[in-house]
């Protein structure tokens, strides 16, 4: 497995692989890898001749008040995980190379970035789209793998790829959870024992919404009310948002129809956690 910091070195390697007609799978991450990331990596390794994983804590997707400085990092452990999984190349760029002084170009997907996470993190998706666009230009993947854990992010990136005629095909992979239901996240490490226990109401509320839809509940208001009751039962938790939207357009719904995304974000102490379920009405 190769590890590269330099953009030019990555481009040269990619050119060699393109010349050899190898298919290239790509998994962009911020590192501190867990089984959620690993599931994307394994899928890419299985489906492509070469797999590139990027490990880059992208500053432009953090607001000044957020956890950029404290975001967990462990490059050695990440490299071991990648090597074992059969990754061919880790791209681990420096901030000053990705954003040279004077960098002033951003990719902004309008509309669907305004809802859900975009409401409480208004500059977040601009940072995500900018870095993913840059990474796609550097790595030139045939396929790029994202987690449904960040369902809005996936919808936004899919839109960017379509709108900007990018050649890559983006693929969403299922949410990987702890045994008790909590969605795996690099940020779970911030939780104290008490907070970790309290955080469980998030997945509980998400599963509750899925059960309600499965038995035919069509009222968004009724589902949201029940979910809010579940979350309110835990005093350590504050709701950032709970919404039910169309899965692709991220537009709010009144009735459950088509493919819906039930998405929620909570604060447990200072830690912000997200979770969701996608449900298609038959
Ligand atoms: P991050 O390092 O948090 O930016 O995540 C990198 C990629 O891993 C994103 O596409 C995430 O959606 C995905 N991911 C993170 N957590 C999970 C999870 N629990 N299950 C599946 N994918 C995940």
CSV table of C-alpha atoms and ligand atoms in Angstrom, one decimal:
chain,number,residue,atom,x,y,z
A,1,UNK,CA,0.0,0.0,0.0
A,2,UNK,CA,1.3,3.4,-1.0
A,3,UNK,CA,0.9,6.5,1.3
A,4,UNK,CA,1.1,9.9,-0.4
A,5,UNK,CA,0.8,13.4,0.8
A,6,UNK,CA,1.6,15.2,-2.4
A,7,UNK,CA,-1.2,16.0,-4.9
A,8,UNK,CA,1.2,15.7,-7.9
A,9,UNK,CA,2.4,12.2,-6.8
A,10,UNK,CA,-1.3,11.0,-6.6
A,11,UNK,CA,-2.0,12.4,-10.1
A,12,UNK,CA,1.0,10.6,-11.5
A,13,UNK,CA,0.0,7.3,-9.9
A,14,UNK,CA,-3.6,7.7,-11.2
A,15,UNK,CA,-2.3,8.4,-14.7
A,16,UNK,CA,-0.4,5.1,-14.6
A,17,UNK,CA,-3.5,3.2,-13.5
A,18,UNK,CA,-5.7,5.0,-16.1
A,19,UNK,CA,-3.1,4.0,-18.7
A,20,UNK,CA,-3.4,0.4,-17.6
A,21,UNK,CA,-7.3,0.6,-17.8
A,22,UNK,CA,-7.6,-0.2,-14.1
A,23,UNK,CA,-10.9,0.8,-12.5
A,24,UNK,CA,-10.5,3.1,-9.6
A,25,UNK,CA,-12.7,3.1,-6.5
A,26,UNK,CA,-12.4,6.0,-4.1
A,27,UNK,CA,-13.5,6.4,-0.4
A,28,UNK,CA,-13.2,10.0,0.9
A,29,UNK,CA,-12.9,10.1,4.7
A,30,UNK,CA,-11.7,12.4,7.6
A,31,UNK,CA,-9.9,9.4,9.2
A,32,UNK,CA,-10.2,7.9,12.7
A,33,UNK,CA,-11.6,4.9,10.8
A,34,UNK,CA,-14.2,2.6,12.2
A,35,UNK,CA,-16.4,-0.3,10.8
A,36,UNK,CA,-18.6,2.3,8.9
A,37,UNK,CA,-15.7,3.5,6.9
A,38,UNK,CA,-14.4,0.0,6.6
A,39,UNK,CA,-17.6,-1.2,4.9
A,40,UNK,CA,-17.2,1.4,2.2
A,41,UNK,CA,-13.5,0.5,1.8
A,42,UNK,CA,-14.3,-3.2,1.5
A,43,UNK,CA,-16.9,-2.6,-1.1
A,44,UNK,CA,-14.6,-0.5,-3.2
A,45,UNK,CA,-11.8,-3.1,-2.9
A,46,UNK,CA,-14.3,-5.8,-4.0
A,47,UNK,CA,-15.6,-3.8,-7.0
A,48,UNK,CA,-12.5,-2.1,-8.3
A,49,UNK,CA,-9.0,-2.9,-9.5
A,50,UNK,CA,-7.5,-0.1,-7.4
A,51,UNK,CA,-8.9,1.6,-4.3
A,52,UNK,CA,-7.8,5.0,-3.0
A,53,UNK,CA,-8.8,6.2,0.5
A,54,UNK,CA,-8.3,9.9,1.3
A,55,UNK,CA,-7.8,10.9,4.9
A,56,UNK,CA,-8.2,14.6,5.4
A,57,UNK,CA,-9.9,16.5,8.1
A,58,UNK,CA,-11.3,19.2,5.9
A,59,UNK,CA,-11.3,22.6,7.6
A,60,UNK,CA,-13.8,24.3,5.2
A,61,UNK,CA,-16.6,22.1,6.3
A,62,UNK,CA,-16.2,23.1,10.0
A,63,UNK,CA,-17.7,26.4,11.3
A,64,UNK,CA,-15.3,28.4,13.6
A,65,UNK,CA,-17.3,27.2,16.6
A,66,UNK,CA,-17.1,23.6,15.7
A,67,UNK,CA,-14.7,20.8,16.6
A,68,UNK,CA,-12.0,21.1,13.9
A,69,UNK,CA,-9.1,21.2,16.4
A,70,UNK,CA,-10.4,18.4,18.6
A,71,UNK,CA,-11.6,16.1,15.8
A,72,UNK,CA,-10.0,12.7,16.6
A,73,UNK,CA,-7.0,11.7,14.5
A,74,UNK,CA,-4.9,8.5,14.4
A,75,UNK,CA,-3.2,8.1,11.1
A,76,UNK,CA,-1.1,5.0,12.1
A,77,UNK,CA,-4.2,3.1,13.1
A,78,UNK,CA,-6.0,4.2,9.9
A,79,UNK,CA,-3.1,3.1,7.8
A,80,UNK,CA,-3.1,-0.4,9.4
A,81,UNK,CA,-6.9,-0.7,8.8
A,82,UNK,CA,-6.5,0.3,5.1
A,83,UNK,CA,-3.6,-2.0,4.5
A,84,UNK,CA,-5.4,-5.0,6.0
A,85,UNK,CA,-8.5,-4.2,3.9
A,86,UNK,CA,-6.5,-4.2,0.6
A,87,UNK,CA,-6.4,-0.5,-0.1
A,88,UNK,CA,-3.8,0.4,-2.8
A,89,UNK,CA,-3.2,4.1,-2.0
A,90,UNK,CA,-3.9,6.4,0.9
A,91,UNK,CA,-4.0,10.1,0.0
A,92,UNK,CA,-3.2,12.1,3.1
A,93,UNK,CA,-2.8,15.7,2.0
A,94,UNK,CA,-1.8,18.8,4.0
A,95,UNK,CA,-4.2,21.6,4.5
A,96,UNK,CA,-1.9,24.1,2.8
A,97,UNK,CA,-1.7,22.0,-0.3
A,98,UNK,CA,-5.4,21.5,-0.6
A,99,UNK,CA,-6.1,25.2,0.2
A,100,UNK,CA,-3.1,27.2,-1.0
A,101,UNK,CA,-3.1,30.8,0.2
A,102,UNK,CA,-5.6,32.8,-1.8
A,103,UNK,CA,-7.8,29.8,-2.6
A,104,UNK,CA,-11.2,31.4,-3.3
A,105,UNK,CA,-13.2,29.0,-5.4
A,106,UNK,CA,-16.0,27.0,-3.7
A,107,UNK,CA,-18.7,24.6,-4.9
A,108,UNK,CA,-22.1,25.6,-3.6
A,109,UNK,CA,-25.1,23.3,-4.2
A,110,UNK,CA,-28.2,25.4,-3.7
A,111,UNK,CA,-31.6,24.4,-2.3
A,112,UNK,CA,-31.2,21.0,-0.7
A,113,UNK,CA,-28.3,22.2,1.4
A,114,UNK,CA,-30.5,24.6,3.2
A,115,UNK,CA,-32.5,22.0,5.1
A,116,UNK,CA,-31.6,19.5,7.9
A,117,UNK,CA,-27.9,19.8,8.7
A,118,UNK,CA,-27.6,22.8,6.5
A,119,UNK,CA,-29.8,24.8,8.9
A,120,UNK,CA,-27.6,24.4,11.9
A,121,UNK,CA,-24.4,24.2,9.8
A,122,UNK,CA,-24.9,26.8,7.0
A,123,UNK,CA,-21.4,26.6,5.6
A,124,UNK,CA,-20.9,22.9,6.0
A,125,UNK,CA,-22.0,21.6,2.6
A,126,UNK,CA,-20.1,24.2,0.7
A,127,UNK,CA,-17.0,22.9,2.4
A,128,UNK,CA,-17.9,19.3,1.7
A,129,UNK,CA,-18.7,19.9,-2.0
A,130,UNK,CA,-15.6,21.9,-2.5
A,131,UNK,CA,-13.3,19.3,-1.0
A,132,UNK,CA,-15.1,16.3,-2.7
A,133,UNK,CA,-15.0,18.1,-6.0
A,134,UNK,CA,-11.2,18.7,-5.6
A,135,UNK,CA,-10.6,15.1,-4.5
A,136,UNK,CA,-12.6,13.9,-7.6
A,137,UNK,CA,-10.4,16.0,-9.8
A,138,UNK,CA,-7.2,14.6,-8.2
A,139,UNK,CA,-8.2,11.0,-7.9
A,140,UNK,CA,-10.5,10.7,-11.0
A,141,UNK,CA,-12.3,7.7,-9.6
A,142,UNK,CA,-14.8,5.6,-11.6
A,143,UNK,CA,-16.8,4.9,-8.5
A,144,UNK,CA,-16.9,6.8,-5.2
A,145,UNK,CA,-18.4,5.3,-2.0
A,146,UNK,CA,-20.3,7.2,0.6
A,147,UNK,CA,-22.3,6.2,3.7
A,148,UNK,CA,-26.0,6.6,4.1
A,149,UNK,CA,-25.1,7.7,7.6
A,150,UNK,CA,-24.7,11.2,6.0
A,151,UNK,CA,-27.8,10.9,3.8
A,152,UNK,CA,-28.1,14.6,3.0
A,153,UNK,CA,-24.4,14.7,2.1
A,154,UNK,CA,-25.0,11.9,-0.3
A,155,UNK,CA,-28.0,13.6,-1.9
A,156,UNK,CA,-26.0,16.9,-2.2
A,157,UNK,CA,-23.0,15.1,-3.8
A,158,UNK,CA,-25.2,13.2,-6.2
A,159,UNK,CA,-26.7,16.6,-7.3
A,160,UNK,CA,-23.2,18.1,-7.7
A,161,UNK,CA,-22.0,15.2,-9.8
A,162,UNK,CA,-25.1,15.5,-12.0
A,163,UNK,CA,-25.1,19.3,-12.3
A,164,UNK,CA,-21.4,19.5,-13.0
A,165,UNK,CA,-21.3,16.5,-15.4
A,166,UNK,CA,-18.7,14.7,-13.4
A,167,UNK,CA,-17.8,11.3,-14.7
A,168,UNK,CA,-17.7,9.5,-11.4
A,169,UNK,CA,-20.6,7.2,-10.2
A,170,UNK,CA,-21.4,7.7,-6.6
A,171,UNK,CA,-22.6,4.8,-4.5
A,172,UNK,CA,-24.4,4.9,-1.1
A,173,UNK,CA,-23.6,2.1,1.4
A,174,UNK,CA,-25.8,1.2,4.5
A,175,UNK,CA,-25.3,2.6,8.0
A,176,UNK,CA,-23.1,0.4,10.2
A,177,UNK,CA,-24.2,0.4,13.8
A,178,UNK,CA,-23.0,-0.7,17.2
A,179,UNK,CA,-24.7,-3.8,18.6
A,180,UNK,CA,-27.1,-1.7,20.6
A,181,UNK,CA,-28.1,0.4,17.5
A,182,UNK,CA,-26.0,3.6,17.9
A,183,UNK,CA,-24.7,4.5,14.4
A,184,UNK,CA,-20.9,4.3,14.3
A,185,UNK,CA,-19.2,7.7,14.2
A,186,UNK,CA,-15.7,9.0,14.7
A,187,UNK,CA,-17.4,11.5,17.1
A,188,UNK,CA,-18.7,8.8,19.4
A,189,UNK,CA,-15.4,8.9,21.1
A,190,UNK,CA,-16.4,12.3,22.6
A,191,UNK,CA,-19.2,10.7,24.6
A,192,UNK,CA,-18.9,10.0,28.4
A,193,UNK,CA,-20.4,6.7,29.7
A,194,UNK,CA,-23.6,8.5,30.7
A,195,UNK,CA,-23.8,10.4,27.4
A,196,UNK,CA,-23.1,7.2,25.4
A,197,UNK,CA,-26.1,5.6,27.2
A,198,UNK,CA,-28.3,8.7,26.6
A,199,UNK,CA,-27.3,8.8,22.9
A,200,UNK,CA,-29.2,5.6,22.3
A,201,UNK,CA,-32.5,7.5,22.1
A,202,UNK,CA,-31.5,8.7,18.7
A,203,UNK,CA,-31.4,5.3,17.0
A,204,UNK,CA,-34.4,4.2,19.1
A,205,UNK,CA,-36.4,7.1,17.6
A,206,UNK,CA,-35.2,6.3,14.1
A,207,UNK,CA,-36.2,2.7,14.4
A,208,UNK,CA,-39.5,3.8,15.9
A,209,UNK,CA,-40.3,5.9,12.8
A,210,UNK,CA,-39.4,2.9,10.6
A,211,UNK,CA,-41.8,0.6,12.5
A,212,UNK,CA,-44.6,3.2,12.2
A,213,UNK,CA,-44.1,3.5,8.5
A,214,UNK,CA,-44.0,-0.3,8.1
A,215,UNK,CA,-47.5,-0.6,9.8
A,216,UNK,CA,-48.8,2.1,7.4
A,217,UNK,CA,-48.6,5.4,9.4
A,218,UNK,CA,-48.7,8.1,6.8
A,219,UNK,CA,-48.9,11.2,8.9
A,220,UNK,CA,-45.5,13.0,9.2
A,221,UNK,CA,-46.7,15.0,12.2
A,222,UNK,CA,-47.8,11.9,14.1
A,223,UNK,CA,-44.5,10.1,13.4
A,224,UNK,CA,-42.4,13.2,14.4
A,225,UNK,CA,-44.4,13.7,17.6
A,226,UNK,CA,-43.7,10.1,18.7
A,227,UNK,CA,-40.1,10.4,17.9
A,228,UNK,CA,-39.8,13.7,19.8
A,229,UNK,CA,-41.4,12.0,22.8
A,230,UNK,CA,-38.9,9.2,22.7
A,231,UNK,CA,-36.0,11.7,22.6
A,232,UNK,CA,-37.5,13.9,25.2
A,233,UNK,CA,-37.4,11.0,27.6
A,234,UNK,CA,-33.6,11.5,27.9
A,235,UNK,CA,-32.8,14.7,29.8
A,236,UNK,CA,-29.1,14.7,28.6
A,237,UNK,CA,-30.2,15.0,25.0
A,238,UNK,CA,-31.3,18.1,23.0
A,239,UNK,CA,-32.9,17.9,19.6
A,240,UNK,CA,-31.2,19.9,16.8
A,241,UNK,CA,-33.7,18.7,14.2
A,242,UNK,CA,-36.0,15.8,13.3
A,243,UNK,CA,-37.5,16.0,9.8
A,244,UNK,CA,-39.1,13.7,7.2
A,245,UNK,CA,-38.2,14.8,3.7
A,246,UNK,CA,-38.1,13.4,0.2
A,247,UNK,CA,-34.9,11.4,-0.1
A,248,UNK,CA,-33.5,13.0,-3.2
A,249,UNK,CA,-34.8,16.6,-3.1
A,250,UNK,CA,-34.7,16.9,0.7
A,251,UNK,CA,-38.0,18.7,0.6
A,252,UNK,CA,-40.3,18.5,3.6
A,253,UNK,CA,-43.3,16.2,3.4
A,254,UNK,CA,-46.7,16.1,5.1
A,255,UNK,CA,-47.5,12.6,4.1
A,256,UNK,CA,-45.3,9.5,3.8
A,257,UNK,CA,-45.0,8.8,0.0
A,258,UNK,CA,-42.3,7.7,-2.4
A,259,UNK,CA,-38.9,7.3,-0.9
A,260,UNK,CA,-38.6,9.3,2.3
A,261,UNK,CA,-35.7,10.1,4.5
A,262,UNK,CA,-36.3,10.4,8.2
A,263,UNK,CA,-33.3,12.3,9.5
A,264,UNK,CA,-32.4,13.6,13.0
A,265,UNK,CA,-29.6,15.3,14.7
A,266,UNK,CA,-29.2,15.7,18.5
A,267,UNK,CA,-26.8,17.2,20.9
A,268,UNK,CA,-25.6,15.0,23.8
A,269,UNK,CA,-23.7,17.5,25.9
A,270,UNK,CA,-21.5,19.2,23.3
A,271,UNK,CA,-21.4,16.3,20.9
A,272,UNK,CA,-23.7,16.4,17.8
A,273,UNK,CA,-24.8,13.1,16.5
A,274,UNK,CA,-26.9,12.3,13.4
A,275,UNK,CA,-28.9,9.3,12.3
A,276,UNK,CA,-31.5,8.4,9.7
A,277,UNK,CA,-33.5,5.8,7.9
A,278,UNK,CA,-34.6,5.7,4.3
A,279,UNK,CA,-38.0,4.1,3.7
A,280,UNK,CA,-39.8,3.4,0.4
A,281,UNK,CA,-43.6,3.1,0.4
A,282,UNK,CA,-44.7,0.1,-1.6
B,1,LIG,P1,-16.3,10.9,7.7
B,1,LIG,O1,-14.9,10.4,8.0
B,1,LIG,O2,-17.1,11.0,9.0
B,1,LIG,O3,-16.3,12.1,6.8
B,1,LIG,O4,-17.0,9.7,6.9
B,1,LIG,C1,-16.4,9.3,5.7
B,1,LIG,C2,-17.5,8.4,5.0
B,1,LIG,O5,-17.8,7.3,5.8
B,1,LIG,C3,-18.8,9.2,4.7
B,1,LIG,O6,-19.2,8.8,3.4
B,1,LIG,C4,-19.7,8.7,5.8
B,1,LIG,O7,-21.1,8.7,5.4
B,1,LIG,C5,-19.2,7.2,5.9
B,1,LIG,N1,-19.6,6.7,7.3
B,1,LIG,C6,-19.4,7.3,8.5
B,1,LIG,N2,-20.0,6.6,9.4
B,1,LIG,C7,-20.6,5.6,8.8
B,1,LIG,C8,-21.4,4.5,9.3
B,1,LIG,N3,-21.7,4.3,10.6
B,1,LIG,N4,-21.9,3.6,8.4
B,1,LIG,C9,-21.7,3.8,7.1
B,1,LIG,N5,-20.9,4.8,6.6
B,1,LIG,C10,-20.4,5.6,7.4
